[in-house]
Structures are given as C-alpha cells and as structure tokens.
mmCIF file of C-alpha atoms in Angstrom:
data_model
loop_
_atom_site.group_PDB
_atom_site.id
_atom_site.type_symbol
_atom_site.label_atom_id
_atom_site.label_comp_id
_atom_site.label_asym_id
_atom_site.label_seq_id
_atom_site.Cartn_x
_atom_site.Cartn_y
_atom_site.Cartn_z
ATOM 1 C CA GLU C 1329 19.706 -69.269 52.998
ATOM 2 C CA TYR C 1330 23.059 -69.151 51.387
ATOM 3 C CA PRO C 1331 25.752 -71.731 52.176
ATOM 4 C CA GLU C 1332 27.326 -71.392 55.602
ATOM 5 C CA GLU C 1333 30.502 -69.357 55.913
ATOM 6 C CA LYS C 1334 33.664 -71.477 55.922
ATOM 7 C CA GLU C 1335 31.819 -74.273 54.174
ATOM 8 C CA VAL C 1336 34.048 -76.242 51.822
ATOM 9 C CA LEU C 1337 32.698 -76.959 48.352
ATOM 10 C CA CYS C 1338 34.765 -79.553 46.582
ATOM 11 C CA ASP C 1339 34.822 -82.218 44.004
ATOM 12 C CA LEU C 1340 37.663 -84.128 42.388
ATOM 13 C CA ASN C 1341 38.343 -81.309 39.912
ATOM 14 C CA ALA C 1342 38.064 -78.285 42.231
ATOM 15 C CA CYS C 1343 38.218 -77.334 45.898
ATOM 16 C CA PHE C 1344 36.990 -73.943 47.218
ATOM 17 C CA THR C 1345 36.418 -72.403 50.619
ATOM 18 C CA ILE C 1346 33.718 -69.794 51.100
ATOM 19 C CA GLU C 1347 35.328 -67.240 53.435
ATOM 20 C CA SER C 1348 32.419 -64.854 53.755
ATOM 21 C CA ILE C 1349 29.155 -63.745 52.104
ATOM 22 C CA GLU C 1350 28.116 -60.078 52.357
ATOM 23 C CA GLN C 1351 24.664 -58.938 51.214
ATOM 24 C CA ASN C 1352 24.317 -55.284 50.220
ATOM 25 C CA GLU C 1353 21.296 -53.653 48.669
ATOM 26 C CA SER C 1354 22.219 -54.398 45.120
ATOM 27 C CA ILE C 1355 25.023 -56.976 45.213
ATOM 28 C CA GLN C 1356 26.118 -60.165 46.858
ATOM 29 C CA LEU C 1357 29.889 -60.296 47.617
ATOM 30 C CA ILE C 1358 31.052 -63.904 47.912
ATOM 31 C CA ASN C 1359 34.695 -64.285 48.930
ATOM 32 C CA MET C 1360 36.102 -67.654 47.899
ATOM 33 C CA ASN C 1361 39.571 -69.049 48.164
ATOM 34 C CA VAL C 1362 41.063 -71.970 46.313
ATOM 35 C CA SER C 1363 42.360 -74.526 48.827
ATOM 36 C CA ASN C 1364 46.060 -75.397 48.686
ATOM 37 C CA GLU C 1365 45.192 -78.944 47.679
ATOM 38 C CA GLY C 1366 44.917 -79.366 43.910
ATOM 39 C CA GLN C 1367 45.334 -75.756 42.940
ATOM 40 C CA ILE C 1368 46.665 -76.506 39.454
ATOM 41 C CA ILE C 1369 43.715 -78.789 38.677
ATOM 42 C CA THR C 1370 41.320 -76.252 40.053
ATOM 43 C CA LYS C 1371 42.849 -73.485 37.911
ATOM 44 C CA ASP C 1372 42.329 -75.629 34.788
ATOM 45 C CA TYR C 1373 38.746 -76.320 35.887
ATOM 46 C CA ILE C 1374 37.947 -72.678 36.341
ATOM 47 C CA GLU C 1375 39.410 -71.710 32.991
ATOM 48 C CA LEU C 1376 37.473 -74.387 31.174
ATOM 49 C CA THR C 1377 34.261 -73.374 32.952
ATOM 50 C CA GLN C 1378 34.719 -69.759 31.944
ATOM 51 C CA LYS C 1379 35.134 -70.784 28.317
ATOM 52 C CA GLU C 1380 31.952 -72.873 28.455
ATOM 53 C CA THR C 1381 29.867 -70.229 30.277
ATOM 54 C CA GLU C 1382 31.265 -67.062 28.835
ATOM 55 C CA GLU C 1383 27.874 -65.486 28.270
ATOM 56 C CA LYS C 1384 26.578 -66.045 31.807
ATOM 57 C CA SER C 1385 26.968 -63.695 34.704
ATOM 58 C CA VAL C 1386 29.008 -64.372 37.843
ATOM 59 C CA SER C 1387 25.795 -64.993 39.844
ATOM 60 C CA ILE C 1388 24.635 -67.614 37.344
ATOM 61 C CA VAL C 1389 28.089 -69.249 37.213
ATOM 62 C CA PHE C 1390 28.260 -69.450 40.955
ATOM 63 C CA GLY C 1391 24.821 -71.092 41.256
ATOM 64 C CA ARG C 1392 25.679 -73.604 38.554
ATOM 65 C CA LEU C 1393 28.955 -74.355 40.227
ATOM 66 C CA MET C 1394 27.101 -75.440 43.330
ATOM 67 C CA CYS C 1395 24.983 -77.712 41.236
ATOM 68 C CA ASN C 1396 28.019 -79.157 39.502
ATOM 69 C CA LEU C 1397 29.606 -79.950 42.853
ATOM 70 C CA GLY C 1398 26.514 -81.879 43.945
ATOM 71 C CA TYR C 1399 24.864 -79.221 46.098
ATOM 72 C CA TYR C 1400 21.538 -79.537 44.240
ATOM 73 C CA ASP C 1401 19.262 -78.288 46.943
ATOM 74 C CA LYS C 1402 21.413 -75.285 47.748
ATOM 75 C CA SER C 1403 21.762 -74.484 44.027
ATOM 76 C CA LEU C 1404 17.935 -74.758 43.625
ATOM 77 C CA LYS C 1405 17.280 -72.481 46.592
ATOM 78 C CA TYR C 1406 19.908 -70.043 45.420
ATOM 79 C CA PHE C 1407 18.241 -69.719 41.962
ATOM 80 C CA GLN C 1408 14.734 -69.598 43.410
ATOM 81 C CA GLN C 1409 15.834 -66.617 45.532
ATOM 82 C CA LEU C 1410 17.460 -65.054 42.520
ATOM 83 C CA LEU C 1411 14.229 -65.498 40.485
ATOM 84 C CA ASN C 1412 12.319 -63.666 43.257
ATOM 85 C CA ASP C 1413 14.878 -60.870 43.339
ATOM 86 C CA PRO C 1414 16.745 -60.979 39.996
ATOM 87 C CA ASN C 1415 18.506 -57.554 40.193
ATOM 88 C CA ASP C 1416 18.622 -57.366 36.378
ATOM 89 C CA GLU C 1417 19.902 -60.950 36.039
ATOM 90 C CA ASP C 1418 18.699 -62.873 33.012
ATOM 91 C CA LEU C 1419 15.372 -64.516 33.911
ATOM 92 C CA ALA C 1420 15.578 -67.088 31.162
ATOM 93 C CA TRP C 1421 18.991 -68.329 32.474
ATOM 94 C CA ILE C 1422 17.701 -68.353 36.009
ATOM 95 C CA GLU C 1423 14.707 -70.509 34.981
ATOM 96 C CA TYR C 1424 16.984 -72.783 32.978
ATOM 97 C CA SER C 1425 19.266 -73.124 36.008
ATOM 98 C CA ILE C 1426 16.348 -73.977 38.266
ATOM 99 C CA GLY C 1427 15.338 -76.657 35.781
ATOM 100 C CA ARG C 1428 18.930 -77.946 35.690
ATOM 101 C CA ALA C 1429 19.028 -78.298 39.510
ATOM 102 C CA LEU C 1430 15.721 -80.121 39.493
ATOM 103 C CA HIS C 1431 17.009 -82.277 36.662
ATOM 104 C CA PHE C 1432 20.060 -83.261 38.743
ATOM 105 C CA LYS C 1433 17.714 -84.115 41.613
ATOM 106 C CA GLY C 1434 15.764 -86.478 39.332
ATOM 107 C CA GLU C 1435 12.595 -84.371 39.353
ATOM 108 C CA LEU C 1436 12.211 -84.600 35.580
ATOM 109 C CA GLN C 1437 8.697 -83.251 35.060
ATOM 110 C CA GLU C 1438 9.378 -80.194 37.157
ATOM 111 C CA ALA C 1439 12.685 -79.681 35.375
ATOM 112 C CA ARG C 1440 10.917 -79.862 32.025
ATOM 113 C CA GLU C 1441 8.471 -77.149 33.067
ATOM 114 C CA TYR C 1442 11.276 -74.718 33.911
ATOM 115 C CA TYR C 1443 13.155 -75.605 30.743
ATOM 116 C CA ASN C 1444 9.989 -74.801 28.777
ATOM 117 C CA ARG C 1445 9.601 -71.504 30.578
ATOM 118 C CA ALA C 1446 13.231 -70.570 29.778
ATOM 119 C CA TYR C 1447 12.844 -71.541 26.123
ATOM 120 C CA ASP C 1448 9.541 -69.641 25.711
ATOM 121 C CA ARG C 1449 11.109 -66.564 27.275
ATOM 122 C CA MET C 1450 14.010 -66.750 24.917
ATOM 123 C CA MET C 1451 11.679 -67.118 21.898
ATOM 124 C CA MET C 1452 9.529 -64.193 22.942
ATOM 125 C CA ASN C 1453 12.618 -61.943 22.989
ATOM 126 C CA ASN C 1454 12.993 -59.554 20.024
ATOM 127 C CA PRO C 1455 15.015 -60.833 18.280
ATOM 128 C CA ALA C 1456 14.570 -64.417 19.398
ATOM 129 C CA ARG C 1457 17.572 -65.763 21.273
ATOM 130 C CA ILE C 1458 18.257 -68.714 19.040
ATOM 131 C CA LYS C 1459 21.810 -69.303 20.094
ATOM 132 C CA ASP C 1460 21.003 -69.188 23.791
ATOM 133 C CA SER C 1461 18.159 -71.673 23.337
ATOM 134 C CA ALA C 1462 20.504 -74.507 22.228
ATOM 135 C CA PRO C 1463 21.458 -75.672 25.770
ATOM 136 C CA VAL C 1464 17.791 -75.515 26.757
ATOM 137 C CA LEU C 1465 16.805 -77.798 23.911
ATOM 138 C CA ASN C 1466 19.678 -80.051 24.789
ATOM 139 C CA ASN C 1467 18.483 -80.518 28.329
ATOM 140 C CA ILE C 1468 14.858 -81.075 27.272
ATOM 141 C CA GLY C 1469 16.295 -83.830 25.108
ATOM 142 C CA LEU C 1470 18.054 -85.298 28.143
ATOM 143 C CA VAL C 1471 14.819 -85.336 30.102
ATOM 144 C CA LEU C 1472 12.972 -87.061 27.245
ATOM 145 C CA HIS C 1473 15.814 -89.611 26.865
ATOM 146 C CA LYS C 1474 15.558 -90.424 30.561
ATOM 147 C CA GLN C 1475 11.807 -90.906 30.094
ATOM 148 C CA ARG C 1476 12.607 -93.293 27.199
ATOM 149 C CA GLN C 1477 10.906 -91.068 24.632
ATOM 150 C CA TYR C 1478 13.714 -91.700 22.251
ATOM 151 C CA ASN C 1479 12.391 -90.257 18.993
ATOM 152 C CA GLU C 1480 11.260 -87.030 20.606
ATOM 153 C CA ALA C 1481 14.552 -86.757 22.477
ATOM 154 C CA LEU C 1482 16.512 -87.274 19.288
ATOM 155 C CA ASP C 1483 14.544 -84.498 17.622
ATOM 156 C CA TYR C 1484 15.480 -82.068 20.396
ATOM 157 C CA HIS C 1485 19.126 -82.985 20.340
ATOM 158 C CA GLN C 1486 19.288 -82.643 16.553
ATOM 159 C CA ARG C 1487 17.688 -79.219 16.800
ATOM 160 C CA ALA C 1488 20.199 -78.256 19.411
ATOM 161 C CA LEU C 1489 23.060 -79.567 17.299
ATOM 162 C CA LYS C 1490 21.926 -77.647 14.248
ATOM 163 C CA MET C 1491 21.847 -74.401 16.244
ATOM 164 C CA LYS C 1492 25.255 -74.999 17.766
ATOM 165 C CA GLU C 1493 26.805 -75.806 14.379
ATOM 166 C CA LYS C 1494 25.427 -72.520 13.089
ATOM 167 C CA TYR C 1495 26.301 -70.207 16.002
ATOM 168 C CA TYR C 1496 29.184 -71.836 17.885
ATOM 169 C CA SER C 1497 32.792 -71.817 16.785
ATOM 170 C CA CYS C 1498 34.049 -74.846 14.921
ATOM 171 C CA GLY C 1499 35.012 -77.606 17.303
ATOM 172 C CA HIS C 1500 33.227 -76.023 20.292
ATOM 173 C CA VAL C 1501 32.744 -78.452 23.179
ATOM 174 C CA GLY C 1502 28.998 -77.815 23.120
ATOM 175 C CA ILE C 1503 28.836 -79.432 19.650
ATOM 176 C CA ALA C 1504 30.734 -82.422 21.083
ATOM 177 C CA THR C 1505 28.060 -82.671 23.855
ATOM 178 C CA SER C 1506 25.243 -82.814 21.348
ATOM 179 C CA LEU C 1507 27.070 -85.394 19.255
ATOM 180 C CA ASN C 1508 27.544 -87.479 22.350
ATOM 181 C CA ASN C 1509 23.894 -87.215 23.368
ATOM 182 C CA ILE C 1510 22.666 -88.250 19.968
ATOM 183 C CA GLY C 1511 25.030 -91.246 20.053
ATOM 184 C CA LEU C 1512 23.568 -92.340 23.420
ATOM 185 C CA ILE C 1513 20.007 -92.337 22.030
ATOM 186 C CA LEU C 1514 21.065 -94.281 18.915
ATOM 187 C CA TYR C 1515 22.819 -96.788 21.161
ATOM 188 C CA ASP C 1516 19.626 -97.266 23.218
ATOM 189 C CA GLN C 1517 17.767 -97.784 19.941
ATOM 190 C CA GLY C 1518 20.232 -100.500 18.921
ATOM 191 C CA LYS C 1519 21.630 -98.453 16.004
ATOM 192 C CA TYR C 1520 25.231 -99.231 16.914
ATOM 193 C CA ASP C 1521 26.975 -98.243 13.696
ATOM 194 C CA GLU C 1522 25.347 -94.793 13.652
ATOM 195 C CA ALA C 1523 26.010 -94.317 17.380
ATOM 196 C CA LEU C 1524 29.666 -95.152 16.915
ATOM 197 C CA GLY C 1525 30.082 -92.448 14.318
ATOM 198 C CA TYR C 1526 28.601 -89.801 16.593
ATOM 199 C CA HIS C 1527 30.723 -90.859 19.564
ATOM 200 C CA GLN C 1528 33.870 -90.870 17.477
ATOM 201 C CA GLN C 1529 33.171 -87.296 16.342
ATOM 202 C CA SER C 1530 32.469 -86.274 19.929
ATOM 203 C CA LEU C 1531 35.706 -87.803 21.176
ATOM 204 C CA LYS C 1532 37.766 -86.104 18.477
ATOM 205 C CA MET C 1533 36.411 -82.674 19.491
ATOM 206 C CA ARG C 1534 36.759 -83.338 23.212
ATOM 207 C CA LYS C 1535 40.405 -84.305 22.734
ATOM 208 C CA LYS C 1536 41.096 -80.974 21.068
ATOM 209 C CA TYR C 1537 39.193 -78.979 23.673
ATOM 210 C CA TYR C 1538 40.080 -80.720 27.002
ATOM 211 C CA PRO C 1539 43.252 -81.919 28.713
ATOM 212 C CA SER C 1540 44.043 -85.570 27.831
ATOM 213 C CA ASP C 1541 42.813 -86.872 31.158
ATOM 214 C CA HIS C 1542 39.541 -84.952 31.381
ATOM 215 C CA VAL C 1543 36.566 -87.012 32.580
ATOM 216 C CA ASP C 1544 34.469 -86.087 29.485
ATOM 217 C CA ILE C 1545 37.108 -87.837 27.407
ATOM 218 C CA ALA C 1546 36.774 -90.871 29.645
ATOM 219 C CA THR C 1547 32.988 -90.760 29.042
ATOM 220 C CA SER C 1548 33.439 -90.796 25.303
ATOM 221 C CA LEU C 1549 35.979 -93.669 25.475
ATOM 222 C CA ASN C 1550 33.574 -95.621 27.651
ATOM 223 C CA ASN C 1551 30.680 -95.009 25.292
ATOM 224 C CA ILE C 1552 32.672 -96.317 22.346
ATOM 225 C CA GLY C 1553 33.721 -99.308 24.446
ATOM 226 C CA ASN C 1554 30.025 -100.083 25.138
ATOM 227 C CA ILE C 1555 29.245 -100.069 21.432
ATOM 228 C CA LEU C 1556 32.170 -102.264 20.481
ATOM 229 C CA ARG C 1557 31.075 -104.672 23.171
ATOM 230 C CA GLN C 1558 27.607 -104.902 21.698
ATOM 231 C CA GLN C 1559 29.154 -105.496 18.332
ATOM 232 C CA GLY C 1560 31.157 -108.439 19.706
ATOM 233 C CA LYS C 1561 34.499 -106.645 19.184
ATOM 234 C CA TYR C 1562 35.794 -107.584 22.639
ATOM 235 C CA ASP C 1563 39.532 -106.873 22.169
ATOM 236 C CA GLU C 1564 38.792 -103.303 20.918
ATOM 237 C CA ALA C 1565 36.221 -102.773 23.684
ATOM 238 C CA VAL C 1566 38.722 -103.799 26.362
ATOM 239 C CA ASP C 1567 41.211 -101.319 24.926
ATOM 240 C CA TYR C 1568 38.732 -98.449 25.206
ATOM 241 C CA TYR C 1569 37.674 -99.537 28.673
ATOM 242 C CA GLN C 1570 41.354 -99.643 29.757
ATOM 243 C CA ARG C 1571 41.858 -96.121 28.501
ATOM 244 C CA THR C 1572 38.696 -95.070 30.355
ATOM 245 C CA LEU C 1573 39.923 -96.644 33.576
ATOM 246 C CA THR C 1574 43.281 -94.930 33.347
ATOM 247 C CA ILE C 1575 41.465 -91.577 33.551
ATOM 248 C CA TYR C 1576 38.967 -92.665 36.203
ATOM 249 C CA GLU C 1577 41.816 -93.865 38.426
ATOM 250 C CA LYS C 1578 43.181 -90.325 38.555
ATOM 251 C CA PHE C 1579 39.924 -88.724 39.612
ATOM 252 C CA HIS C 1580 37.561 -91.313 41.102
ATOM 253 C CA LEU C 1581 37.940 -93.244 44.374
ATOM 254 C CA VAL C 1582 37.880 -97.008 44.377
ATOM 255 C CA ASP C 1583 34.204 -97.137 45.359
ATOM 256 C CA ASN C 1584 33.016 -94.823 42.560
ATOM 257 C CA LEU C 1585 30.292 -96.473 40.489
ATOM 258 C CA SER C 1586 31.731 -95.491 37.076
ATOM 259 C CA ARG C 1587 35.138 -96.885 38.018
ATOM 260 C CA ILE C 1588 33.636 -100.112 39.472
ATOM 261 C CA THR C 1589 31.539 -100.614 36.326
ATOM 262 C CA THR C 1590 34.511 -100.126 34.021
ATOM 263 C CA GLU C 1591 36.687 -102.554 36.030
ATOM 264 C CA ARG C 1592 33.854 -105.082 35.871
ATOM 265 C CA ASN C 1593 33.461 -104.637 32.115
ATOM 266 C CA ILE C 1594 37.185 -105.284 31.625
ATOM 267 C CA ARG C 1595 37.066 -108.480 33.700
ATOM 268 C CA GLU C 1596 33.990 -109.782 31.882
ATOM 269 C CA LEU C 1597 35.336 -109.123 28.433
ATOM 270 C CA THR C 1598 38.738 -110.551 29.292
ATOM 271 C CA GLY C 1599 36.905 -113.752 30.311
ATOM 272 C CA LYS C 1600 34.966 -113.768 27.033
ATOM 273 C CA ASN C 1601 38.202 -113.404 25.053
ATOM 274 C CA GLU C 1602 39.688 -116.335 26.864
ATOM 275 C CA LEU C 1603 36.722 -118.510 25.994
ATOM 276 C CA VAL C 1604 36.909 -117.497 22.342
ATOM 277 C CA LYS C 1605 40.594 -118.447 22.239
ATOM 278 C CA LEU C 1606 39.836 -121.874 23.670
#
C-alpha cells in the first residue's frame, strides 16, 4: 500500500508530512506539507530536485523522493504498482526507478535487469531516446563498479558522459556526476593522476551548481582527499578532509559513518605528518 497518512518522511535536507492520500479513478492526490523545521533548506532541496528531474512526472518524482529518503521498500512497491497501472506514465522511467530502488537495496542483479529493460525500451522508441538513456547507462555502470567489473563499468560511464556532454547544458550537474563516477573507477584501478583530474572537474561543476555546503561538494572534496592520501601528499589531503568535515558537521550526526571516517582520516594523517617532521 501507500505510506500511512500523517507519516513523516525526512532526511537532513528535507522534511515533509503526508497529510492525506486520495485515490480517484485516474489520479492520486497526495497532500504534503513542509514541516516548520528546516523550511529554507527544504525549499532549496526541492528547487534543486526539480532542476535535476525536470523531464519526469510528479508521480515519478514522488517515488524517487521516497527512495532518496531511504524508504527503499516503499519506493519499490510504489513503482511496482505504477508499472501494473501506469495511467500513461512513462514505462521506461518506471522500470528505471524500480531498478534504482533495488539498487539502493543492494539487489544488484535484479537492478541490472530493470535497468536493461528501461534502456531497451528507450532504444526501441522511434526516434531512440538517446538523451534519456544516459542516466540508465550511468546506473548500469554503478552496478558493474560495485561488482568490481571495472573496465566494463568504465565503458558505461564514458558512454553516459558522451551523451550528457552532447545533450545536456554546459556545466549540468549530471555531467559532474559522470566525471565523479569515472574518477572513482580510476581510483580503484590505482590510476591516481587520471582520477584526480576527473574529480577536480566534477568539483568545479558542482561548486557552480550547488550551494557551497551541499553534500555532493563534500563528496568531491573527500574523493580528492583520498587520492592525495594515496599519493603521499598528507598536508593537502588533510586540508580536503577538513573542508569535507566542515560540510558533514552541518548535515550529519556524530555517529554518521561518513563523518566518522573523515574524522579518522584526519587523525591518522595528522599523526603521519608528525612522524615525517620528526
């Protein structure tokens, strides 16, 4: 079923209350209110989400929002119901969204199957939906990366990047995402200089697109810090980790894994620097 009425959906960027859900023959009416707490942050979150998902319907955006907030099972069930009764919704995006929910749940093989279905449906369209297929290729690349199939994953991310550079506006955050993902694969392959270049490009784009304290900027800063650490550039790495931590402290609780890991990295590298000075 759909989420219970009055259920609160919230993360550190947004907080919503579902007031009621009405089901008519042809539409679902979902009444949501922004909670008083963090309204400004929530407004920014919604505006950014609308920019990133401008081609998707309200039904698709709502289901993806549930997934983004950690309600993977509810998002999955929501999209499965939508697939059974699409009401003219885009079947390819529904299949992609099912794959995405499965992906978040760690069910990689099942996610890949739905991504493939979405991609095939887009390619069978006349004309083929090349632009729309870029996020699908990106997520297939993420699955392959998780499965340690680095070369194949890199191929998918490069294909996605090529499409985004052709069809997206210059500096679009989707391009930054692909650059970041390619950098992560190169890092895992030990190609640190190449990886650094991709992450620096991604960070530059994200700084132009997002507020200065957005968590995706923290992710880029952290990724660069990881590379500098592997290269033995401990002072520079600590600087990037410190900048990462400054953002994490605004949005993550003290027991958040990303925050804990960053704090540990700073302590470890500070110790290494002291030994070098001795």
